[in-house]
Tab-separated table of N, CA and C in Angstrom:
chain	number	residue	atom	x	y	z
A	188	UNK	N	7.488	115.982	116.346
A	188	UNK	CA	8.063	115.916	115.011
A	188	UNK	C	8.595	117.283	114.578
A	189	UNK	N	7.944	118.278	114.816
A	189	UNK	CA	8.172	119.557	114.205
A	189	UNK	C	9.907	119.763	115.340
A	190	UNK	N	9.923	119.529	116.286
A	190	UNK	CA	11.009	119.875	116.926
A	190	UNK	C	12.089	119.114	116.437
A	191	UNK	N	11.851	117.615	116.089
A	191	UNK	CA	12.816	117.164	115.255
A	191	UNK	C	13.306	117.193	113.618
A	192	UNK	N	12.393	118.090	113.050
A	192	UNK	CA	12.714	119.017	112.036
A	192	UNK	C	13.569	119.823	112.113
A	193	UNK	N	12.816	120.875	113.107
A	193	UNK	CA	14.088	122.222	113.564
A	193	UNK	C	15.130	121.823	113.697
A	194	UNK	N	15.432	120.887	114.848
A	194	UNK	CA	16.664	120.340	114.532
A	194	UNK	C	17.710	120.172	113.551
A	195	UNK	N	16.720	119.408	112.446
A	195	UNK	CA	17.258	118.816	111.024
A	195	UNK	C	17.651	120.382	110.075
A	196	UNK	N	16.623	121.251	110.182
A	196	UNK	CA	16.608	122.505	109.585
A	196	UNK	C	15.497	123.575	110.118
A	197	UNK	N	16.931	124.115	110.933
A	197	UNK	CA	16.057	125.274	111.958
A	197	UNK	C	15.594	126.316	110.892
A	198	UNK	N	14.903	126.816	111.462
A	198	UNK	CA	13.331	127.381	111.384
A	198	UNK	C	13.116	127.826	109.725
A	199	UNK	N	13.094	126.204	109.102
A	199	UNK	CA	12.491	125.936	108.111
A	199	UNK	C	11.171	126.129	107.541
A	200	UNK	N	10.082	125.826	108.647
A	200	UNK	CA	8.869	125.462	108.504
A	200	UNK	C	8.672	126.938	108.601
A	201	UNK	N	7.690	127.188	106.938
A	201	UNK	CA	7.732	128.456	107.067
A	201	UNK	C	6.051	128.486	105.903
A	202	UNK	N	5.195	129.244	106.126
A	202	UNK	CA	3.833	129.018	105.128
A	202	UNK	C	4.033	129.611	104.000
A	203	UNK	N	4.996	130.943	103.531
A	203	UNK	CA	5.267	131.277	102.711
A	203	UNK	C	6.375	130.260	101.969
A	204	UNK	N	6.550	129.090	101.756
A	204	UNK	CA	7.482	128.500	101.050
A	204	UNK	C	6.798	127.267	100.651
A	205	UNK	N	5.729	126.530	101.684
A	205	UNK	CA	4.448	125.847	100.782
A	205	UNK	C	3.542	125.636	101.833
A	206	UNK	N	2.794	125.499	101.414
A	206	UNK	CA	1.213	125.133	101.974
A	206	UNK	C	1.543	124.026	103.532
A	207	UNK	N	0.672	124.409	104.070
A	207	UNK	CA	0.518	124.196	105.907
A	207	UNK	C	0.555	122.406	105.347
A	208	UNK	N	-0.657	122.000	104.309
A	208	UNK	CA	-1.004	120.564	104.335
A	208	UNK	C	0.429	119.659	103.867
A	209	UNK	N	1.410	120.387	103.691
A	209	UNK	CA	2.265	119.819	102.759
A	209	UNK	C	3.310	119.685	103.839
A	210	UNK	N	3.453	121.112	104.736
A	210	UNK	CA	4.318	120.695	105.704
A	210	UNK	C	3.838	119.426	106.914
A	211	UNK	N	2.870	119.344	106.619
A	211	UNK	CA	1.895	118.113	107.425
A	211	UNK	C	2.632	116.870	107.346
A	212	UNK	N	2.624	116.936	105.796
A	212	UNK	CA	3.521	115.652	104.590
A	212	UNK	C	4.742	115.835	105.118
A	213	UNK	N	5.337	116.609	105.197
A	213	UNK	CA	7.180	116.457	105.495
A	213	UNK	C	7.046	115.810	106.698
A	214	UNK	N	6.452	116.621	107.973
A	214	UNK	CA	6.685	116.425	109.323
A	214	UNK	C	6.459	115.027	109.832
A	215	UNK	N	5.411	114.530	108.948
A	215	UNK	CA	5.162	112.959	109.434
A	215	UNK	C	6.313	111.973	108.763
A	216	UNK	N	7.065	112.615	108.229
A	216	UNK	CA	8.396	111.553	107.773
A	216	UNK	C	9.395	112.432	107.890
A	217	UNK	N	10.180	112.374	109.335
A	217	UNK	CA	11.359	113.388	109.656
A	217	UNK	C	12.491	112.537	108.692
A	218	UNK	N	12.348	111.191	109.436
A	218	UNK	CA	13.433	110.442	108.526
A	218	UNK	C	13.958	110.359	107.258
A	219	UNK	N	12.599	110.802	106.508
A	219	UNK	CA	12.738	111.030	105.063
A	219	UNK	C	13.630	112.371	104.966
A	220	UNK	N	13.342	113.291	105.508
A	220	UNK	CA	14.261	114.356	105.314
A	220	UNK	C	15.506	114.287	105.716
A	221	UNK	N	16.125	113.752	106.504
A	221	UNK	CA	17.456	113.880	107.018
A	221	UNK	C	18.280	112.425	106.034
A	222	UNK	N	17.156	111.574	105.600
A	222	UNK	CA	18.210	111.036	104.231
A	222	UNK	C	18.192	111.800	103.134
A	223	UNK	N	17.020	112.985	103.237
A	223	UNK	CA	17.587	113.665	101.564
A	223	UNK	C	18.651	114.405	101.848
A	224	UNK	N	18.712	114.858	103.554
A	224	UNK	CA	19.783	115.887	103.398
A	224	UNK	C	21.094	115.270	103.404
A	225	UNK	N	21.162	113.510	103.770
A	225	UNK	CA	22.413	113.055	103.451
A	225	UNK	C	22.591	112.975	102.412
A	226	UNK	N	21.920	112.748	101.354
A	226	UNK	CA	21.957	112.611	100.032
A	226	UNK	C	22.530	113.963	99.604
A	227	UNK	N	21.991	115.162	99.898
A	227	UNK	CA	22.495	116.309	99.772
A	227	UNK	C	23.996	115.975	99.796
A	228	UNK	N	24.239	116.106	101.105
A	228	UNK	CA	25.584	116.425	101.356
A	228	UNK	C	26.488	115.130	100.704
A	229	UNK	N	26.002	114.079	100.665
A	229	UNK	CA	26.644	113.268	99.828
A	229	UNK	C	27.403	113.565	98.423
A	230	UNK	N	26.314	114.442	97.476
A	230	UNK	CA	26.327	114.866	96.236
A	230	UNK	C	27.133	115.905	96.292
A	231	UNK	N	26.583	117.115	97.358
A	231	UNK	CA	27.486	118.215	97.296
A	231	UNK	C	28.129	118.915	98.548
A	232	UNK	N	28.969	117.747	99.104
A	232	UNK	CA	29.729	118.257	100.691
A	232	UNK	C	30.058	119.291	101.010
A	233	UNK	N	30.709	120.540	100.240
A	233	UNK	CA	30.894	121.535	100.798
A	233	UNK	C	29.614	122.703	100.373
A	234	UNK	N	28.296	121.936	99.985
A	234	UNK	CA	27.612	123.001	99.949
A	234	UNK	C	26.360	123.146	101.016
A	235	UNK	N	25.974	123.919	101.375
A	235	UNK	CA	24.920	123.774	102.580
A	235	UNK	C	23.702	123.382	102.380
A	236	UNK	N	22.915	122.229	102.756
A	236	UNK	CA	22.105	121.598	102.335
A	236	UNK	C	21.177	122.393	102.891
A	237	UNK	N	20.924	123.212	104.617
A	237	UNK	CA	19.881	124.006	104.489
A	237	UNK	C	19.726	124.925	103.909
A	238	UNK	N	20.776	125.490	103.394
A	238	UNK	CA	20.510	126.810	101.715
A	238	UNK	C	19.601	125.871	100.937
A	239	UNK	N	19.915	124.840	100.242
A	239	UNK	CA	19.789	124.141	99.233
A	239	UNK	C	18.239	124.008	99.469
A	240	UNK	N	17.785	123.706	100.887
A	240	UNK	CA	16.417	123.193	101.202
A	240	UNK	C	15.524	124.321	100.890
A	241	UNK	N	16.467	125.388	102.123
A	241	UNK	CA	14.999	126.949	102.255
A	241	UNK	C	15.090	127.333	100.650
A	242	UNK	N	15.684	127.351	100.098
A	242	UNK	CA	15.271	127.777	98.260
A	242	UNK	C	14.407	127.100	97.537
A	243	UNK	N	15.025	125.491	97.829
A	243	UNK	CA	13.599	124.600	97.398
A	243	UNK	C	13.170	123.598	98.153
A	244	UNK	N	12.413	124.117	98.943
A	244	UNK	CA	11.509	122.994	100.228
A	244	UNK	C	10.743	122.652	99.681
A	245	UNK	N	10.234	122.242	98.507
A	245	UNK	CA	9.171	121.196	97.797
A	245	UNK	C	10.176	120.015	97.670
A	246	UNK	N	11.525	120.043	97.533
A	246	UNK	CA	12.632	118.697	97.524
A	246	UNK	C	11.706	117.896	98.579
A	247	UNK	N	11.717	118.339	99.585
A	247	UNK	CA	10.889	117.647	101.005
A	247	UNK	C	10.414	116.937	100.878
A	248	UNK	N	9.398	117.060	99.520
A	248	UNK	CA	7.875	116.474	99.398
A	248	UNK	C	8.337	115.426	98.388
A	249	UNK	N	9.076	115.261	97.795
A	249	UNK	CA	9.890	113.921	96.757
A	249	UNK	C	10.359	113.242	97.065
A	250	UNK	N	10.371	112.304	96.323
A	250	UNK	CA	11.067	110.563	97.573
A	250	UNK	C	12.744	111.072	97.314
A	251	UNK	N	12.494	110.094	98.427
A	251	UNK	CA	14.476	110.293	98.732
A	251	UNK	C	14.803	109.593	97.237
A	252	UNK	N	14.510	108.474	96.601
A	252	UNK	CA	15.026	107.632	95.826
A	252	UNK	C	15.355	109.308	94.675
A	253	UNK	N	14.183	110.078	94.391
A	253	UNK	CA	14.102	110.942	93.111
A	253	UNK	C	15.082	111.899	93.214
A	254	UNK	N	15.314	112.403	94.959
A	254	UNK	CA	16.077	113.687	95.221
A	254	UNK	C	17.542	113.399	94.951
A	255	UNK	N	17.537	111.456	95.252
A	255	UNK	CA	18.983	110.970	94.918
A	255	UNK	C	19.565	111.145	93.546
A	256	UNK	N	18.139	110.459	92.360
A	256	UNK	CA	18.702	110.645	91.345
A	256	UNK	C	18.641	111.986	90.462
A	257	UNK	N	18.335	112.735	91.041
A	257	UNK	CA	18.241	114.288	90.719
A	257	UNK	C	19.653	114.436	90.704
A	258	UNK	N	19.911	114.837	91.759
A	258	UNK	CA	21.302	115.422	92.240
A	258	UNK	C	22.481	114.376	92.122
A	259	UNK	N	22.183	113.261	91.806
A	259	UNK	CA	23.651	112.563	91.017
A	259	UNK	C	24.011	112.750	89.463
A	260	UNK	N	22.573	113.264	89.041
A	260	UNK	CA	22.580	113.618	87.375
A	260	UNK	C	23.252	114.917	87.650
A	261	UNK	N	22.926	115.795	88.078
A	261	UNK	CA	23.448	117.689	88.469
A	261	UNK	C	24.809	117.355	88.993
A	262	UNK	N	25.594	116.659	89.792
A	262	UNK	CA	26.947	116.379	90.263
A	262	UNK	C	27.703	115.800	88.862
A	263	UNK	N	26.901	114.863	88.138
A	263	UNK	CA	27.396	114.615	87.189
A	263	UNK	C	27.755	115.210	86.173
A	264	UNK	N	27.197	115.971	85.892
A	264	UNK	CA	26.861	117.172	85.067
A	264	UNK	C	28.109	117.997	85.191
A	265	UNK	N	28.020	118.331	86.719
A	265	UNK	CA	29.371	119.611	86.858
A	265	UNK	C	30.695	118.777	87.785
A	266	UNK	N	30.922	117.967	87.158
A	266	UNK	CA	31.663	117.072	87.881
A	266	UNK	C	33.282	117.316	86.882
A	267	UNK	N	33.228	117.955	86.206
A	267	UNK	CA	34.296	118.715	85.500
A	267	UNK	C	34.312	119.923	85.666
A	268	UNK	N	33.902	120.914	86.710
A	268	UNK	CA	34.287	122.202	86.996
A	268	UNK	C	35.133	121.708	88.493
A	269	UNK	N	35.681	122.666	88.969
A	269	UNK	CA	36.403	122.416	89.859
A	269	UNK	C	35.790	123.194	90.822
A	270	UNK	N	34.667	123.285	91.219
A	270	UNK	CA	34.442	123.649	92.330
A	270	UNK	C	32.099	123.611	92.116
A	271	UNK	N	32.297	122.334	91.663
A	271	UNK	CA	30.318	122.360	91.734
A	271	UNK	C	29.171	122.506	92.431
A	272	UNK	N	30.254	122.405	94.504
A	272	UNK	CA	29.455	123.016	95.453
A	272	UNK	C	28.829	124.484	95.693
A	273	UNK	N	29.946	124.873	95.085
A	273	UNK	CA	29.699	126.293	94.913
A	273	UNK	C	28.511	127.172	93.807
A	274	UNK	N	28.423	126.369	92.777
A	274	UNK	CA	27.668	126.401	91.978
A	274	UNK	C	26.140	126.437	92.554
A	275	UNK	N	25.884	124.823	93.334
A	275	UNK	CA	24.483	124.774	93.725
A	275	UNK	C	24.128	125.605	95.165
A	276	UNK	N	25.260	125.627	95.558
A	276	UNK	CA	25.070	127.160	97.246
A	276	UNK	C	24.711	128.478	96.467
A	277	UNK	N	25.338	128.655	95.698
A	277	UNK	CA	24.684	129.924	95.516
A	277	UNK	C	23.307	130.225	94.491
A	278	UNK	N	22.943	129.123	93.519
A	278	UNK	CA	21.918	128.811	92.892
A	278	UNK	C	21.292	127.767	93.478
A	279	UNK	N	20.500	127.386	94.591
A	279	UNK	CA	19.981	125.993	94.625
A	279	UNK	C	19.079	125.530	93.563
A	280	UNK	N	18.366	126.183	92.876
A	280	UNK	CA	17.745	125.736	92.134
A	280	UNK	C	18.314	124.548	91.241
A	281	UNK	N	19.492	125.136	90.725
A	281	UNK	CA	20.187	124.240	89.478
A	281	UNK	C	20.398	122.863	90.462
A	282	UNK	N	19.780	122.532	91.493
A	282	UNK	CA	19.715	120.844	92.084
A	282	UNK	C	19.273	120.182	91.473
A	283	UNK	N	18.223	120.766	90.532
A	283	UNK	CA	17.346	119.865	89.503
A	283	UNK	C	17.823	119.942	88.071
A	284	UNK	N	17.539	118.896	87.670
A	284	UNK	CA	18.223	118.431	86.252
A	284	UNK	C	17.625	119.408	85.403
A	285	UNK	N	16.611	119.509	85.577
A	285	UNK	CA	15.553	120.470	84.396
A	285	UNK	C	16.015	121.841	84.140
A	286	UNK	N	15.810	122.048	85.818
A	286	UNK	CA	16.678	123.842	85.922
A	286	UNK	C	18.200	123.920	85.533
A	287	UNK	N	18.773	122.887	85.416
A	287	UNK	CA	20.101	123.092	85.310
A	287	UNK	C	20.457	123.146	83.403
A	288	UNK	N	19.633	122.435	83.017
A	288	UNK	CA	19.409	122.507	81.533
A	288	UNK	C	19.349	124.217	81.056
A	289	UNK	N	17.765	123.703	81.662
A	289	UNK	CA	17.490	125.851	81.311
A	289	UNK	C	18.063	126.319	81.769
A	290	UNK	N	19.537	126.208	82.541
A	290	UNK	CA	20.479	127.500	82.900
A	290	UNK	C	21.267	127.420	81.734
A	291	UNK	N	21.788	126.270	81.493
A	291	UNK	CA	22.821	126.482	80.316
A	291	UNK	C	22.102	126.964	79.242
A	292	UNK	N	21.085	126.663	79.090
A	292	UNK	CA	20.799	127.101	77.297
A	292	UNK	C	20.230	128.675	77.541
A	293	UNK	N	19.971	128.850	78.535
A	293	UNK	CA	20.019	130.296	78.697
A	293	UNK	C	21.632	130.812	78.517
A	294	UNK	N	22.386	130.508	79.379
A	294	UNK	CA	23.706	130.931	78.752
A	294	UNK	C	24.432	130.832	77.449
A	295	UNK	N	24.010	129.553	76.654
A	295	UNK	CA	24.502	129.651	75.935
A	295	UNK	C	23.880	130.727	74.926
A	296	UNK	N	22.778	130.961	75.082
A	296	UNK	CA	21.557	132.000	74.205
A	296	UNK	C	22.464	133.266	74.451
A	297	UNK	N	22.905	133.597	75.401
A	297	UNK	CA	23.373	135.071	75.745
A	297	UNK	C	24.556	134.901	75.106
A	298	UNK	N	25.527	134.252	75.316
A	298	UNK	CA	27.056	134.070	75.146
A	298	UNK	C	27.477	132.670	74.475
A	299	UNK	N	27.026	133.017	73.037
A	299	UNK	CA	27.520	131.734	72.102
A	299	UNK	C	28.441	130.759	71.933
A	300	UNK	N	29.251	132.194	72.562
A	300	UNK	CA	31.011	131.448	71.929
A	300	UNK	C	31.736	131.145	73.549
A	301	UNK	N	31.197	131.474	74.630
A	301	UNK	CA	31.563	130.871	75.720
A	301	UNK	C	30.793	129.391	76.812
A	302	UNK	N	31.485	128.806	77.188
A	302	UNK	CA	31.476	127.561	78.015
A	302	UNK	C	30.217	127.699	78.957
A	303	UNK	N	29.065	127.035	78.943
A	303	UNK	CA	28.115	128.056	79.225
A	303	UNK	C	28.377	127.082	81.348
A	304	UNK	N	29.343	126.010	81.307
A	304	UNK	CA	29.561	125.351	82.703
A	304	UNK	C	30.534	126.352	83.200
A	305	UNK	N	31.319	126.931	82.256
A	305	UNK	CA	32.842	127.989	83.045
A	305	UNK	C	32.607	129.185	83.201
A	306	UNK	N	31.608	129.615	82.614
A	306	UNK	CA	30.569	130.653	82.783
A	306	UNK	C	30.258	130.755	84.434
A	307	UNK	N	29.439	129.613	84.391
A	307	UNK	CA	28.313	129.474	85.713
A	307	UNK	C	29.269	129.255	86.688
A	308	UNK	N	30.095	128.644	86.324
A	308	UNK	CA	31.937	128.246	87.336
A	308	UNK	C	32.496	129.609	88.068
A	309	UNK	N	32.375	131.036	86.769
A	309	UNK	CA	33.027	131.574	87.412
A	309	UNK	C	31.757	132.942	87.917
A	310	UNK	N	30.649	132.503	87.695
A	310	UNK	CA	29.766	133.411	88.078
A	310	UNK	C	28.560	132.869	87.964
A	311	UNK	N	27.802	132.111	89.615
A	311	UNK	CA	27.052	131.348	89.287
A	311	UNK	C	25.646	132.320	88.807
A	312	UNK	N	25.823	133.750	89.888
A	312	UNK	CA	24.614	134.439	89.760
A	312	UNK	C	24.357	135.316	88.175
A	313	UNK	N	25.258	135.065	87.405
A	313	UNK	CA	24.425	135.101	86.154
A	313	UNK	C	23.723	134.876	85.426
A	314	UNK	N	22.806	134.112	85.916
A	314	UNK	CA	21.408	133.558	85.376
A	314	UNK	C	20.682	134.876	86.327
A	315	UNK	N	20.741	135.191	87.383
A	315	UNK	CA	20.020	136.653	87.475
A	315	UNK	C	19.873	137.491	86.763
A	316	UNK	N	20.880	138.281	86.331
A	316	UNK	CA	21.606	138.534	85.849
A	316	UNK	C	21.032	138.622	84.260
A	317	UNK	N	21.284	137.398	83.603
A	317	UNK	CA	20.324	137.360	82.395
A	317	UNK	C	18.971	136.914	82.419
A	318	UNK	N	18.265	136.946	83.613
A	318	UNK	CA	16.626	136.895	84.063
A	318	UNK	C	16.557	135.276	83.500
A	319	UNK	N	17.610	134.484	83.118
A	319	UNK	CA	16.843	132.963	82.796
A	319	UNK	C	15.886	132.426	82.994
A	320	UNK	N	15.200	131.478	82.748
A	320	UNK	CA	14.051	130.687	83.091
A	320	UNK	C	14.659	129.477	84.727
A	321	UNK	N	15.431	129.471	84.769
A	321	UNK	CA	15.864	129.076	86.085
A	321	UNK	C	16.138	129.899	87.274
A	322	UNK	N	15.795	131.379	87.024
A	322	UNK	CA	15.407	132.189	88.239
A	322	UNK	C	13.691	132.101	88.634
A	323	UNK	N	13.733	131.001	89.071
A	323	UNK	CA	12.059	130.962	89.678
A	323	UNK	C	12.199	130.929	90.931
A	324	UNK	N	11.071	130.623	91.469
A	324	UNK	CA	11.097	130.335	92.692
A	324	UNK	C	9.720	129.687	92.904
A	325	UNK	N	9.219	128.980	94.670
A	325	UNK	CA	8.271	129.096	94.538
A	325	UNK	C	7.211	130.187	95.058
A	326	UNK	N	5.790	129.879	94.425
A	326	UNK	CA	5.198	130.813	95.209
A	326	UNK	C	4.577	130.631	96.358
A	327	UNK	N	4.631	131.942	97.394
A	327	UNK	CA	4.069	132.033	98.350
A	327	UNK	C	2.573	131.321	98.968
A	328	UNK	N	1.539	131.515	97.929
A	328	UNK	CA	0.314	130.876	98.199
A	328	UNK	C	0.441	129.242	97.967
A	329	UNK	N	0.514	128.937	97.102
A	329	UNK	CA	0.579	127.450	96.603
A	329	UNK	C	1.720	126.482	96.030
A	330	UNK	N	2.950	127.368	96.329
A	330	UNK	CA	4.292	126.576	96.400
A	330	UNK	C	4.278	125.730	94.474
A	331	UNK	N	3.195	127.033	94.048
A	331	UNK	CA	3.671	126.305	92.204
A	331	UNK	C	4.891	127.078	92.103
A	332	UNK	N	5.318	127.106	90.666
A	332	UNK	CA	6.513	127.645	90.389
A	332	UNK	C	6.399	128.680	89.720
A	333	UNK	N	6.848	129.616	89.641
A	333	UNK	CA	6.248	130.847	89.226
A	333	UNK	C	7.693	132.048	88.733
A	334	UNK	N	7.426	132.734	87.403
A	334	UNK	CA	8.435	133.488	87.337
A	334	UNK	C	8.726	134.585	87.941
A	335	UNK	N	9.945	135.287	88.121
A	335	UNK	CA	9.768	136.301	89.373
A	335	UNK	C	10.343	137.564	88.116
A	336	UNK	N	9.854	138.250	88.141
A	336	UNK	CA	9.684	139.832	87.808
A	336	UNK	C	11.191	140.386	88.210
């Protein structure tokens, strides 16, 4: 199984990104992963679904049905910028509906009077940038979510 992972997403499997028992959970359902990553690429074709994964490999651990309707709400969302792959390649986080919220209202908090989607359109890494609540990541020990300094 683990070799047909690598495959799916070479050298993914990593302990600093979540817990050994969890990659246990992925590995015994390869299949499950290679429909989220169609789902991925479904939603966002020109963006790289193993970026999208190594940023957030807890996606792994969520049913395909949730990762689907995640990321058709987030496509939907930026489905009036002209270029939304680009958006989630260079932020994967904003895959999730939640994080993608707290990016905008972080932008809009900084910059009132500007478009807080044409913003992120023309500079996704400004949520760095303004330290948002959608620059998390997870953590190393226990793959919670944690703010980064």
């Amino acid at each position: 199984q683990l070799s047909a992972l690598d495959a799916l997403l070479p050298n993914i499997v990593n302990l600093d990104r979540i817990r050994a028992s969890d990659w246990v959970v992925v590995l015994a359902d390869v299949d499950s992963v290679a429909a989220k990553l169609v789902v991925l690429k479904t939603a966002f074709p020109r963006a790289s679904a193993l970026r999208i994964v190594l940023r957030r490999p807890k996606m792994l651990l969520e049913s395909t049905a949730r990762v689907q309707e995640d990321v058709m709400m987030v496509a939907k969302a930026l489905s009036k910028l002209p270029d939304p792959d680009a958006i989630i390649e260079a932020v994967p986080d904003l895959a999730s509906p939640s994080q993608l919220a707290r990016a905008l209202g972080t932008i809009r908090a900084a910059m009132p009077s500007a478009d807080p989607l044409q913003v992120l359109q023309k500079n996704p890494d400004v949520l760095y940038a303004l330290g948002g609540e959608s620059n998390i990541e997870d953590s190393a020990e226990y793959g919670e979510l944690s703010t980064k300094d």
